[in-house]
Coordinates of C-alpha atoms in Angstrom, one line a residue:
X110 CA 0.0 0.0 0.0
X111 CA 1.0 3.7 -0.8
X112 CA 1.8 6.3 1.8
X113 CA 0.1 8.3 0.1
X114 CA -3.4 6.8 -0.1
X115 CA -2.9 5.4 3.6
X116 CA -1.7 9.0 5.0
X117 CA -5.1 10.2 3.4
X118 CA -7.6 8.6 5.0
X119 CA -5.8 9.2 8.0
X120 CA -5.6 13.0 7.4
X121 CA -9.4 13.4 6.3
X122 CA -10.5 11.3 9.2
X123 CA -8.5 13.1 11.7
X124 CA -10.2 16.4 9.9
X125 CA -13.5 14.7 10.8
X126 CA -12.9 13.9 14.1
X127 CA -11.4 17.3 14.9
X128 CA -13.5 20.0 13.2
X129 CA -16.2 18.3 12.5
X130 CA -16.6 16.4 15.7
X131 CA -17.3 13.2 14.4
X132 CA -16.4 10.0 16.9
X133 CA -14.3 7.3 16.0
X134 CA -16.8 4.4 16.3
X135 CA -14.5 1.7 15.3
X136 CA -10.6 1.4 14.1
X137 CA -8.6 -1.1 12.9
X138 CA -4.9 -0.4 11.6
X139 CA -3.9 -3.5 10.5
X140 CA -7.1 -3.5 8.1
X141 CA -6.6 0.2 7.4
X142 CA -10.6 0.9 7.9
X143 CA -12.3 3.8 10.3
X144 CA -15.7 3.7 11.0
X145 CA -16.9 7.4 12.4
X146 CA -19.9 8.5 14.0
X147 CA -22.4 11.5 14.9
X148 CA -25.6 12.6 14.6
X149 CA -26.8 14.9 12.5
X150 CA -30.4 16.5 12.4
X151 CA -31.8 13.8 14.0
X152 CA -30.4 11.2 11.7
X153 CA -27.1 8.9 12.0
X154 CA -24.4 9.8 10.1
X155 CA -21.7 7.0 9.9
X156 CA -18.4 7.7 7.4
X157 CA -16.7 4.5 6.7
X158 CA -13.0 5.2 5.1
X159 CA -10.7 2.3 4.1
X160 CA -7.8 2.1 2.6
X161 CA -8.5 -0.9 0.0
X162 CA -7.9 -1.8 -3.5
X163 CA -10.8 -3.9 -5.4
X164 CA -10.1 -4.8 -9.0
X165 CA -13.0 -5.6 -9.7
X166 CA -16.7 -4.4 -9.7
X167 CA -18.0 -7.6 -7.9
X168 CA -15.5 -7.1 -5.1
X169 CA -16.5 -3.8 -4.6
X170 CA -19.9 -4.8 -4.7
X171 CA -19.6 -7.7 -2.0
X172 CA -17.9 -4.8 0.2
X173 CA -20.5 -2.4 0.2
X174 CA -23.0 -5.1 0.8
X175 CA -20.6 -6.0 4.2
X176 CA -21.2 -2.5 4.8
X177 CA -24.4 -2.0 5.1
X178 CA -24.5 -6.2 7.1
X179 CA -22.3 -4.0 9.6
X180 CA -24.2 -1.2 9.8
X181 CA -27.6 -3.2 10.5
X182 CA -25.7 -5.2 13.1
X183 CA -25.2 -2.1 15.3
X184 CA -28.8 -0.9 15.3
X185 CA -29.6 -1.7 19.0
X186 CA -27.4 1.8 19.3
X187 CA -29.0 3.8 17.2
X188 CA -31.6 6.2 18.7
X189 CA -32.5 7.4 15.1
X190 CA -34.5 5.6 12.4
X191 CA -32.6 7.1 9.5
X192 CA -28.6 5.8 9.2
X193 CA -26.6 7.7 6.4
X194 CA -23.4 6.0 5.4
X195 CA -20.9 7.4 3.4
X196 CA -18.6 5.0 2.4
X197 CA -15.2 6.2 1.2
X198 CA -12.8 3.8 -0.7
X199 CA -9.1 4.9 -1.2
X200 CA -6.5 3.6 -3.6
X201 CA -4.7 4.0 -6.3
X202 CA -6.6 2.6 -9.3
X203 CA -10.4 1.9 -10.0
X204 CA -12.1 -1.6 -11.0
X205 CA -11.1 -2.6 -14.1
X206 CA -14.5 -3.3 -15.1
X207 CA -17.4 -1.1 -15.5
X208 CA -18.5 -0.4 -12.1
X209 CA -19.3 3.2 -12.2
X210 CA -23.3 2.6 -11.4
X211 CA -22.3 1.7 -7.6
X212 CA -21.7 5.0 -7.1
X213 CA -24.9 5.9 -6.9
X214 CA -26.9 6.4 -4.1
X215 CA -28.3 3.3 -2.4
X216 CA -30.7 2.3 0.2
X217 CA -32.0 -0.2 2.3
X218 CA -35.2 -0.7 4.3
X219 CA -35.9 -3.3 7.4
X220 CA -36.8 -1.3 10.6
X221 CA -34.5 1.6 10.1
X222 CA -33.7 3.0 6.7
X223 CA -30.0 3.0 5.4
X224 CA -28.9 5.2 2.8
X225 CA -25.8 4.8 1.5
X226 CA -23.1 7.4 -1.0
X227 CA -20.0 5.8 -2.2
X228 CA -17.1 7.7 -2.7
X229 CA -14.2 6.3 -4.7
X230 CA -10.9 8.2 -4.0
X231 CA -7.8 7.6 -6.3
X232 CA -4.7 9.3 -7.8
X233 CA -6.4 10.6 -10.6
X234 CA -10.0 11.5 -8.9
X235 CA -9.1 12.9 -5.9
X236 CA -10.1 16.3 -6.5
X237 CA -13.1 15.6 -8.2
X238 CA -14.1 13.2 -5.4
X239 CA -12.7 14.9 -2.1
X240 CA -14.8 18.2 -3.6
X241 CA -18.2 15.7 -4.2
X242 CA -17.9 14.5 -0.7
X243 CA -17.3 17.7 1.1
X244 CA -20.9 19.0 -0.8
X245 CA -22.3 16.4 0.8
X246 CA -21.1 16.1 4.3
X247 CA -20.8 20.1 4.7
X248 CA -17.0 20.2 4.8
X249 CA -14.1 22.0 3.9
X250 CA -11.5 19.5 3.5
X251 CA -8.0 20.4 1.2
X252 CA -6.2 17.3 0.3
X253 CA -2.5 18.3 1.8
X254 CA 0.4 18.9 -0.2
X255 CA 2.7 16.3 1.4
X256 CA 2.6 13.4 3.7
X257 CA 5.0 12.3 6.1
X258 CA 5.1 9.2 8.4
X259 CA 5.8 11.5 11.6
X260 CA 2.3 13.4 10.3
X261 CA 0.2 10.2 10.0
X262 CA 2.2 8.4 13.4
X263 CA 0.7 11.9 15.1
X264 CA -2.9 11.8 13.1
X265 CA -3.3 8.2 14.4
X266 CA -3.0 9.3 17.7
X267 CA -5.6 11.7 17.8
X268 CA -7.3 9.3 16.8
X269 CA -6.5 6.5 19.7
X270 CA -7.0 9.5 21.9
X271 CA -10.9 10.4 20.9
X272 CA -11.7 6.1 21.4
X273 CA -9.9 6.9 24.7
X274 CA -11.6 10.0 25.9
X275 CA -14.8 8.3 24.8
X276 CA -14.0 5.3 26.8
X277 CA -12.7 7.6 30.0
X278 CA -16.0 9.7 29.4
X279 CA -18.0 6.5 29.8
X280 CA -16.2 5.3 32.9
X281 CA -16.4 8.8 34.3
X282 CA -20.6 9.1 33.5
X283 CA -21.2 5.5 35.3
X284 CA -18.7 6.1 38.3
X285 CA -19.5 9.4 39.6
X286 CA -20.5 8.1 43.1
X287 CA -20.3 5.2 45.4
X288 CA -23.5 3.4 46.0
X289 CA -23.6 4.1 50.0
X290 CA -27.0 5.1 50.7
X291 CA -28.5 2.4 48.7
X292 CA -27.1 -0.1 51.2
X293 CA -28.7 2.0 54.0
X294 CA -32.0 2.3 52.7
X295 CA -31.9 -1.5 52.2
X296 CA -31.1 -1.7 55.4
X297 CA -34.2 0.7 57.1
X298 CA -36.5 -1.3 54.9
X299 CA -35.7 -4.6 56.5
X300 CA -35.3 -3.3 59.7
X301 CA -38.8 -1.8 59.6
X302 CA -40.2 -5.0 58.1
X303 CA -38.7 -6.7 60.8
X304 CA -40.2 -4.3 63.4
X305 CA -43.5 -5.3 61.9
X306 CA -43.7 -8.9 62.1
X307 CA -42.7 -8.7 65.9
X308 CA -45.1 -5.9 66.6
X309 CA -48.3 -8.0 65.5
X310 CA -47.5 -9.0 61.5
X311 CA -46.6 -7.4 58.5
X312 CA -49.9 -7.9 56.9
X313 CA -51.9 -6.8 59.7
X314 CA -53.7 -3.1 58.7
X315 CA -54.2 -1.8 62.2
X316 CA -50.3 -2.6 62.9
X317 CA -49.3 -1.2 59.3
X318 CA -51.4 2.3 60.5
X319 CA -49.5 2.6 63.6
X320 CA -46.0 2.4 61.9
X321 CA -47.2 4.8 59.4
X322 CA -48.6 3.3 56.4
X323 CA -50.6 5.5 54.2
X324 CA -53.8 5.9 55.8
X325 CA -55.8 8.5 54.1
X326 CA -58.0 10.0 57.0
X327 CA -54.8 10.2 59.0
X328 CA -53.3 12.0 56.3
X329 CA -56.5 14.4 56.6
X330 CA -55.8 14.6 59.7
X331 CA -52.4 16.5 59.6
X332 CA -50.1 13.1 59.4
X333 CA -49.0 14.1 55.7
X334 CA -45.5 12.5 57.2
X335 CA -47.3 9.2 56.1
X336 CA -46.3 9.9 52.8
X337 CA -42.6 9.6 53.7
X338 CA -43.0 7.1 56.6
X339 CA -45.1 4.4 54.0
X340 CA -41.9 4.4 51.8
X341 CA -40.2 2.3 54.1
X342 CA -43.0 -0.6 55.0
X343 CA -44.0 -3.6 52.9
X344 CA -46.5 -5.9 53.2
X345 CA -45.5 -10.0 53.6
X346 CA -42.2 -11.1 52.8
X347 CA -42.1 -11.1 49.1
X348 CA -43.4 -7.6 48.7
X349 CA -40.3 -6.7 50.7
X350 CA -37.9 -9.1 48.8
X351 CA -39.1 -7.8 45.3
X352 CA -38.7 -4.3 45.9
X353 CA -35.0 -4.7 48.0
X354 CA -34.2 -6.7 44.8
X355 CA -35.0 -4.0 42.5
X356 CA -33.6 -1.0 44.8
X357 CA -30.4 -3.0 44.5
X358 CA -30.3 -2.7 41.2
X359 CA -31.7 0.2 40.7
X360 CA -29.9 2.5 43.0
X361 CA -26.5 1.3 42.6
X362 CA -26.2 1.8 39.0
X363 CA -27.9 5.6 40.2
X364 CA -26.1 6.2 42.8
X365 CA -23.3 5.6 40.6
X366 CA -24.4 8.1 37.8
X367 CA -25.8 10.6 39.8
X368 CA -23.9 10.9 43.3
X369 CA -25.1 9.9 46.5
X370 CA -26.9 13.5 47.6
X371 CA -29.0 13.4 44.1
X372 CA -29.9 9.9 44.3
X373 CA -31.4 10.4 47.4
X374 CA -33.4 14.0 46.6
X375 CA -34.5 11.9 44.0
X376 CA -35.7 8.8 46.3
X377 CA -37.4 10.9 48.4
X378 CA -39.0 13.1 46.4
X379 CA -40.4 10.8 43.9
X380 CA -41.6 8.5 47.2
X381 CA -43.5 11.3 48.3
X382 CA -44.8 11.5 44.9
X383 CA -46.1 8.5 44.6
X384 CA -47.5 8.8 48.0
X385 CA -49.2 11.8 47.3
X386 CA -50.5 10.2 43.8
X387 CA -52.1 7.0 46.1
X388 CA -53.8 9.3 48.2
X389 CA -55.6 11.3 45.5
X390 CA -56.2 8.2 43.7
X391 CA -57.0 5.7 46.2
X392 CA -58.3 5.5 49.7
X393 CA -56.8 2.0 50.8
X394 CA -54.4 1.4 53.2
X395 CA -50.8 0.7 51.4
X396 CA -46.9 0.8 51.8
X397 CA -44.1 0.1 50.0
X398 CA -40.8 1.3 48.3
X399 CA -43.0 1.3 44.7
X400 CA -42.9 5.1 44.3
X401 CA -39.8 5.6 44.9
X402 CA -38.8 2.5 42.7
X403 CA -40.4 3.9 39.9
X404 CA -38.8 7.3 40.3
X405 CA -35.7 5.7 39.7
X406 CA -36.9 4.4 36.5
X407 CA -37.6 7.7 36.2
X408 CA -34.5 9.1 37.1
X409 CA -32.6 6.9 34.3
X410 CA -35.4 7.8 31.6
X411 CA -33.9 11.4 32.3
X412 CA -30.4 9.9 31.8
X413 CA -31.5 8.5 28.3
X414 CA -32.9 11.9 27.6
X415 CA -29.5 13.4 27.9
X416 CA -27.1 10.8 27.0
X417 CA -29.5 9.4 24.4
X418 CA -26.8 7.7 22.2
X419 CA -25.3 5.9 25.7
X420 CA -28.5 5.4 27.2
X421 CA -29.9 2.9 24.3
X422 CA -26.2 1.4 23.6
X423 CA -26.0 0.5 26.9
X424 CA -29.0 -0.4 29.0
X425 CA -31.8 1.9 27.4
X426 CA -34.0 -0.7 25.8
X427 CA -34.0 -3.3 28.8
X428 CA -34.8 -0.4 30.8
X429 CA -38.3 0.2 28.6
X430 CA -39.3 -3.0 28.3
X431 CA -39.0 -3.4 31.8
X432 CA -40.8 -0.3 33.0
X433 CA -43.7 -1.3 30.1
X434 CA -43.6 -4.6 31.9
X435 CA -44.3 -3.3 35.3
X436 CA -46.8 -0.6 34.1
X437 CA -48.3 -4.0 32.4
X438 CA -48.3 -6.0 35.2
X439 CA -49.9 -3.5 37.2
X440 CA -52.8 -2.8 35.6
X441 CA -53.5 -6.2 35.2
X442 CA -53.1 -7.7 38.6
X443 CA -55.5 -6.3 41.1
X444 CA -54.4 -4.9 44.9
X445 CA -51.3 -2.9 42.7
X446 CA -51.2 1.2 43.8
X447 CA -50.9 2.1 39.9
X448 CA -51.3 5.3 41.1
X449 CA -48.1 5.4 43.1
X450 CA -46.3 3.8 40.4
X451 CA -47.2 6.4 38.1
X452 CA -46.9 9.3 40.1
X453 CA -43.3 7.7 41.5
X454 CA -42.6 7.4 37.5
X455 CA -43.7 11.2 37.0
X456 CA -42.2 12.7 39.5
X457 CA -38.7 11.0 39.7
X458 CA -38.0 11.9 36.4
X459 CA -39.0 15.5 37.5
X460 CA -36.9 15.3 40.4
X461 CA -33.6 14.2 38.2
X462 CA -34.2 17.7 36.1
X463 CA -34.1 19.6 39.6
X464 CA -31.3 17.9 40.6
X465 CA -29.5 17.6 36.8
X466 CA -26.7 15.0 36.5
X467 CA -23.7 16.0 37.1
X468 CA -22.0 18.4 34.5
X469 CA -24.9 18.8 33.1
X470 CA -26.6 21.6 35.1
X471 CA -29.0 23.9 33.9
X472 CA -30.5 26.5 36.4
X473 CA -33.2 27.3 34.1
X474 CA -34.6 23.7 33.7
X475 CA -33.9 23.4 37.3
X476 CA -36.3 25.9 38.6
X477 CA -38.8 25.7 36.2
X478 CA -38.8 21.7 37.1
X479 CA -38.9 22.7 41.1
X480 CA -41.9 24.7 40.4
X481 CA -43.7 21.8 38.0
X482 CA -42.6 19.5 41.4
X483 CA -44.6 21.4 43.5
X484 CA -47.7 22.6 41.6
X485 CA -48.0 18.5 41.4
X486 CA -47.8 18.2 44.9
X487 CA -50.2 20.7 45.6
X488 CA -53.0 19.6 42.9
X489 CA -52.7 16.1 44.2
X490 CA -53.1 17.2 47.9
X491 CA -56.0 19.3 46.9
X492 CA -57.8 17.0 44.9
X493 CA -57.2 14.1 47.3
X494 CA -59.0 15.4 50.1
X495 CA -61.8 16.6 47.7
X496 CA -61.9 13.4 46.5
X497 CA -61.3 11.6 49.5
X498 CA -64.1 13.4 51.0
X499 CA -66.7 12.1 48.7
X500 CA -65.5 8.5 48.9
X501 CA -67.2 5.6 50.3
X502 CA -64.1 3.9 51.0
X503 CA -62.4 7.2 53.1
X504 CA -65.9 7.8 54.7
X505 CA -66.0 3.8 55.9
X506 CA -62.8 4.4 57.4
X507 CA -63.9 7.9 59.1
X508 CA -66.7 5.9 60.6
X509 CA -64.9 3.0 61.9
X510 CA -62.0 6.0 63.4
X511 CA -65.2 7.5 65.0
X512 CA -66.6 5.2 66.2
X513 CA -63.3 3.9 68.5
X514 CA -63.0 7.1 69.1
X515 CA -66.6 6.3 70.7
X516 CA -67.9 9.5 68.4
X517 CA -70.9 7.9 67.5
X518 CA -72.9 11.2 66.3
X519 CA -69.9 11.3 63.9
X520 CA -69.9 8.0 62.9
X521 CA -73.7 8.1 61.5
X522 CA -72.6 11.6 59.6
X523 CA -70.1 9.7 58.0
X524 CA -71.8 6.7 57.0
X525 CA -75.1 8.8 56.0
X526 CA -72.6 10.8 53.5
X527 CA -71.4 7.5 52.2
X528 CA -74.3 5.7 51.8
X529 CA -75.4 8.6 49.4
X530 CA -74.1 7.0 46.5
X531 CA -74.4 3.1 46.0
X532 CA -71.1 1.4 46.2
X533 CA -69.1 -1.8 46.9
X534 CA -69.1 -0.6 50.6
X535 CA -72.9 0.2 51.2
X536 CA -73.4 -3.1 53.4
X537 CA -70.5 -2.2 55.7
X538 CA -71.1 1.5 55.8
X539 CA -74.7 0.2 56.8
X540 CA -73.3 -2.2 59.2
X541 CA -71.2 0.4 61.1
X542 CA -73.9 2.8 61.3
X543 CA -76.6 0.4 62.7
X544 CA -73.3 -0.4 65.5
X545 CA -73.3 3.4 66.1
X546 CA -77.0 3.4 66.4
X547 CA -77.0 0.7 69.2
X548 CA -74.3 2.7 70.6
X549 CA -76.9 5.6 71.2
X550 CA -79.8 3.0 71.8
X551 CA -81.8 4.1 68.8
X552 CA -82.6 0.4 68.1
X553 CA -85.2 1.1 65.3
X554 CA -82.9 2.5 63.2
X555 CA -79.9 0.0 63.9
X556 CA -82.5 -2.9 62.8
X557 CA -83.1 -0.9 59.6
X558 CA -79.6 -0.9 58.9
X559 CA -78.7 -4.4 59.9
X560 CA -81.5 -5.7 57.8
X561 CA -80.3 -3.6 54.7
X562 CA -76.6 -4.8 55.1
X563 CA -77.7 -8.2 55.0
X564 CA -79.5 -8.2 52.4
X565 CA -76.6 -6.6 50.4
X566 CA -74.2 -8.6 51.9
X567 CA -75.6 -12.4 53.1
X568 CA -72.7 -13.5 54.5
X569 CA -72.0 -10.9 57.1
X570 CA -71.7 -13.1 60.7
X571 CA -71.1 -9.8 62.6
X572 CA -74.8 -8.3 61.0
X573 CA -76.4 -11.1 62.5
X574 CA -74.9 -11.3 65.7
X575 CA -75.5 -7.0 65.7
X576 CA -79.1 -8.2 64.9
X577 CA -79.7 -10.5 67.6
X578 CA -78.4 -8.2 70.1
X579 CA -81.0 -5.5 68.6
X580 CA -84.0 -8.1 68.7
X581 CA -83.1 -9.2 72.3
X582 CA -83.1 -5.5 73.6
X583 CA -86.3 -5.0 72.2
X584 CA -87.5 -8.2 73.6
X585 CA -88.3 -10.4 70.1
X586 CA -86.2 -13.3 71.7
X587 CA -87.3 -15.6 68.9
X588 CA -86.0 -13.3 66.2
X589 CA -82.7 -13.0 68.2
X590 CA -82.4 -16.6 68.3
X591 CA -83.0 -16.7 64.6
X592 CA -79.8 -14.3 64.0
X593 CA -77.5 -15.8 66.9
X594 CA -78.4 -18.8 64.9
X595 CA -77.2 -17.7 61.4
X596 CA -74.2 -15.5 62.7
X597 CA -72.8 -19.2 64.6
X598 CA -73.2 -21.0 61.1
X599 CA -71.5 -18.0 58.9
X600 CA -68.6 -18.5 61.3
X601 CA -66.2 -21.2 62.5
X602 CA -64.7 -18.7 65.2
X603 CA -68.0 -19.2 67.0
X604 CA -65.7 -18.3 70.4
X605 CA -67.0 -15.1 70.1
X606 CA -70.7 -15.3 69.9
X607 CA -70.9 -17.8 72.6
X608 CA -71.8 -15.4 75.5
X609 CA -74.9 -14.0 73.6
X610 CA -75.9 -17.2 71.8
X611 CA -76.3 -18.8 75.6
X612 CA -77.7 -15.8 76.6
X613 CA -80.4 -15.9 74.4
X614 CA -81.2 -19.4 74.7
X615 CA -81.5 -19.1 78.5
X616 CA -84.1 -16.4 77.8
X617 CA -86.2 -18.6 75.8
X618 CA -86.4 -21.2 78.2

């Protein structure tokens, strides 16, 4: 091979690399081929240049179709649909046979679209060619005067050097922190969970309240803390397992990108997120890492925003399909808080533009995504307790709180507003207000209610046993002994209803 041609194609892609900013995406010395890469309004632009000589036409055609094998093989990191290759040949003589019809434009269509220009460099072309290519890549490249093997040794350096930097750039994105508070969080989680299971059972609602699940008329209440406190409880073993799994996973490769103080704004304030999103959305009881888990997902959907080209070479498409998974899975399996995972999801990618990744700040998105942040907040919190106000589910739960409380006026209110409009809870709601109602000795209107709840609900033990009690105080024993009857055959804890099922049979005899 010539100095001449080989000094070329190191001088026009060291021109590339250095005004143009192109990226070396692939070099091999030996071979004397450089792929290089960069995108270009919203396209891929990739300029092959090899230092080959093909004699004749069907070589050169079997090349270019290796070219565009290549170039399909590396489309998991594109992040464009549209590839344009320019593929640059340099010798010193042309195909001996007629083989001028490959230079024009080609193109190929599977799920991306590859066009591809051939440029065919030689000592008697160069001019002509050098001067086609630089109309179409928007250059300004002069062929030099003279080569020299110290100028080509140095051109082959900068060359190494930009495959360096890119690799040190890469190291430097995904090792900017130590992933120290991920542990720690791990840690709280399991300790909590541990807490739970001694105190009276993970699963157990009233025990999950006291440690600070999400408990909507607590919330109401003035315990917004909840929606802090609920990120760090689970409910049963594997809900704790799956989530530690994931945060694992999750926040070391984030604590890694984004430093330890980001990751955990971005923990926190996407938990509270998807606290705040539950309670607007939903009025049952829940815990659980979810929001915040999902705000890392969140969090690296904002990394792929900015280092798109990194982002789907490395892990961006795994990351997707997992995400679609969950969202998938979630909306299909009943008992999931959808609405924490989507508000975690939301706001966690909000919370990574407050925050920024490192060298990458922008004070401007920054603030403008601290105010989106908390107009969220605020809409959810005002539209929860509208919302929650109006439910049957929140109003069940405000009767049951009154009525420990031994607020029995309250109680009735509550149920009364809940029974307004016919739901799944209209037999309960019914139930607890006939309780209320014996409570304050109006009997009449406890019957009514007890009657109504189980004709809603047949299998409701307590309604019957509540009924018995109403028929003995008013002295129908017979009717009590009918209820005491049912509620001890709807049951197999009968334990409970022994007292009053003996007490009514004594009565009759």
């Amino acid at each position: 091979m010539q100095l001449k041609q080989e000094s070329l194609m190191y001088d026009l892609s060291t021109y590339l690399v250095s005004e143009k900013k192109y990226n070396v995406l692939y070099m091999n010395i030996k071979e004397s081929e450089i792929w290089l890469t960069k995108e270009i309004d919203k396209t891929e632009s990739i300029i092959r240049i090899v230092n080959k000589r093909l004699d004749w036409k069907n070589r050169l055609k079997s090349d270019m179709a290796l070219v565009f094998q290549r170039a399909r093989s590396m489309k998991k990191s594109y992040t464009h649909k549209i590839i344009n290759i320019k593929n640059i040949y340099i010798t010193d003589l042309e195909p001996v046979d007629d083989w001028k019809d490959l230079l024009k434009p080609l193109k190929l269509e599977d799920e991306l679209i590859y066009n591809m220009s051939v440029f065919y460099i030689t000592n008697e072309n160069i001019t002509e060619e050098i001067n086609r290519l630089n109309k179409k890549i928007q250059a300004q490249y002069i062929e030099q005067e003279y080569f020299g093997e110290e100028i080509t040794k140095d051109q082959k350096k900068i060359l190494i050097n930009n495959v360096t930097k890119q690799r040190k750039d890469i190291e430097e994105i995904f090792s900017y922190g130590k992933p120290l508070l991920t542990f720690l969080i791990i840690a709280i989680n399991v300790f909590l969970f541990i807490l739970l299971e001694t105190r009276g059972g993970s699963t157990d609602i009233p025990n999950l309240i006291e440690l600070g699940a999400k408990y909507n008329p607590a919330m109401i209440d003035g315990e917004w803390w909840r929606a802090i406190t609920s990120m760090f409880l689970h409910i049963g073993l594997l809900h704790l397992f799956m989530n530690m799994l994931a945060l694992y996973f999750l926040g070391v490769l984030l604590e890694r990108i984004y430093g330890s103080r980001r990751f955990l704004f971005i923990y926190f304030l996407s938990g509270i997120g998807g606290s705040m999103t539950s309670f607007a959305l939903s009025s049952s009881v829940s815990a659980g890492a979810s929001g915040a888990l999902f705000g890392l997902f969140g969090a690296l959907l904002y990394f792929g925003v900015n280092y798109k080209k990194l982002f789907f070479q490395t892990m961006g498409r795994n990351v997707i399909f997992i995400l679609v998974l969950n969202l998938f899975i979630g909306i299909l399996i009943p008992n999931i808080d959808m609405g924490a995972h989507l508000g975690g999801l939301i706001t966690g990618f909000i919370a990574s533009a407050i925050v920024s990744l490192p060298k990458k700040k922008n004070y401007k998105i920054s603030f403008l995504s601290l105010f989106v942040y908390i107009a969220i907040i605020a809409g959810l919190l005002l539209y929860g307790i509208d919302s929650n106000e109006k439910d049957p589910l929140y109003l069940l739960m405000q009767t049951e709180e009154s009525i420990k409380s031994e607020e029995y006026v309250a109680a009735i209110d509550y149920a009364t507003k809940g029974l307004k409009n016919s739901s799944d809870f209209d037999a309960d709601l019914l139930f607890q207000r006939a309780y209320a109602n014996i409570e304050l000795n109006k009997l009449n209107q406890a019957q009514a209610d007890l009657e109504k709840s189980i004709k809603q609900k047949p299998h409701f033990p307590e309604a019957y046993y509540n009924l018995a009690i109403v028929y003995y105080e008013k002295g129908e024993i017979n009717k009590a002994e009918e209820n005491i009857d049912r509620a001890m055959s709807q049951t197999s804890d009968q334990d409970r209803f022994k007292e009053m099922y003996e007490k009514i049979k004594q009565s009759k005899e």
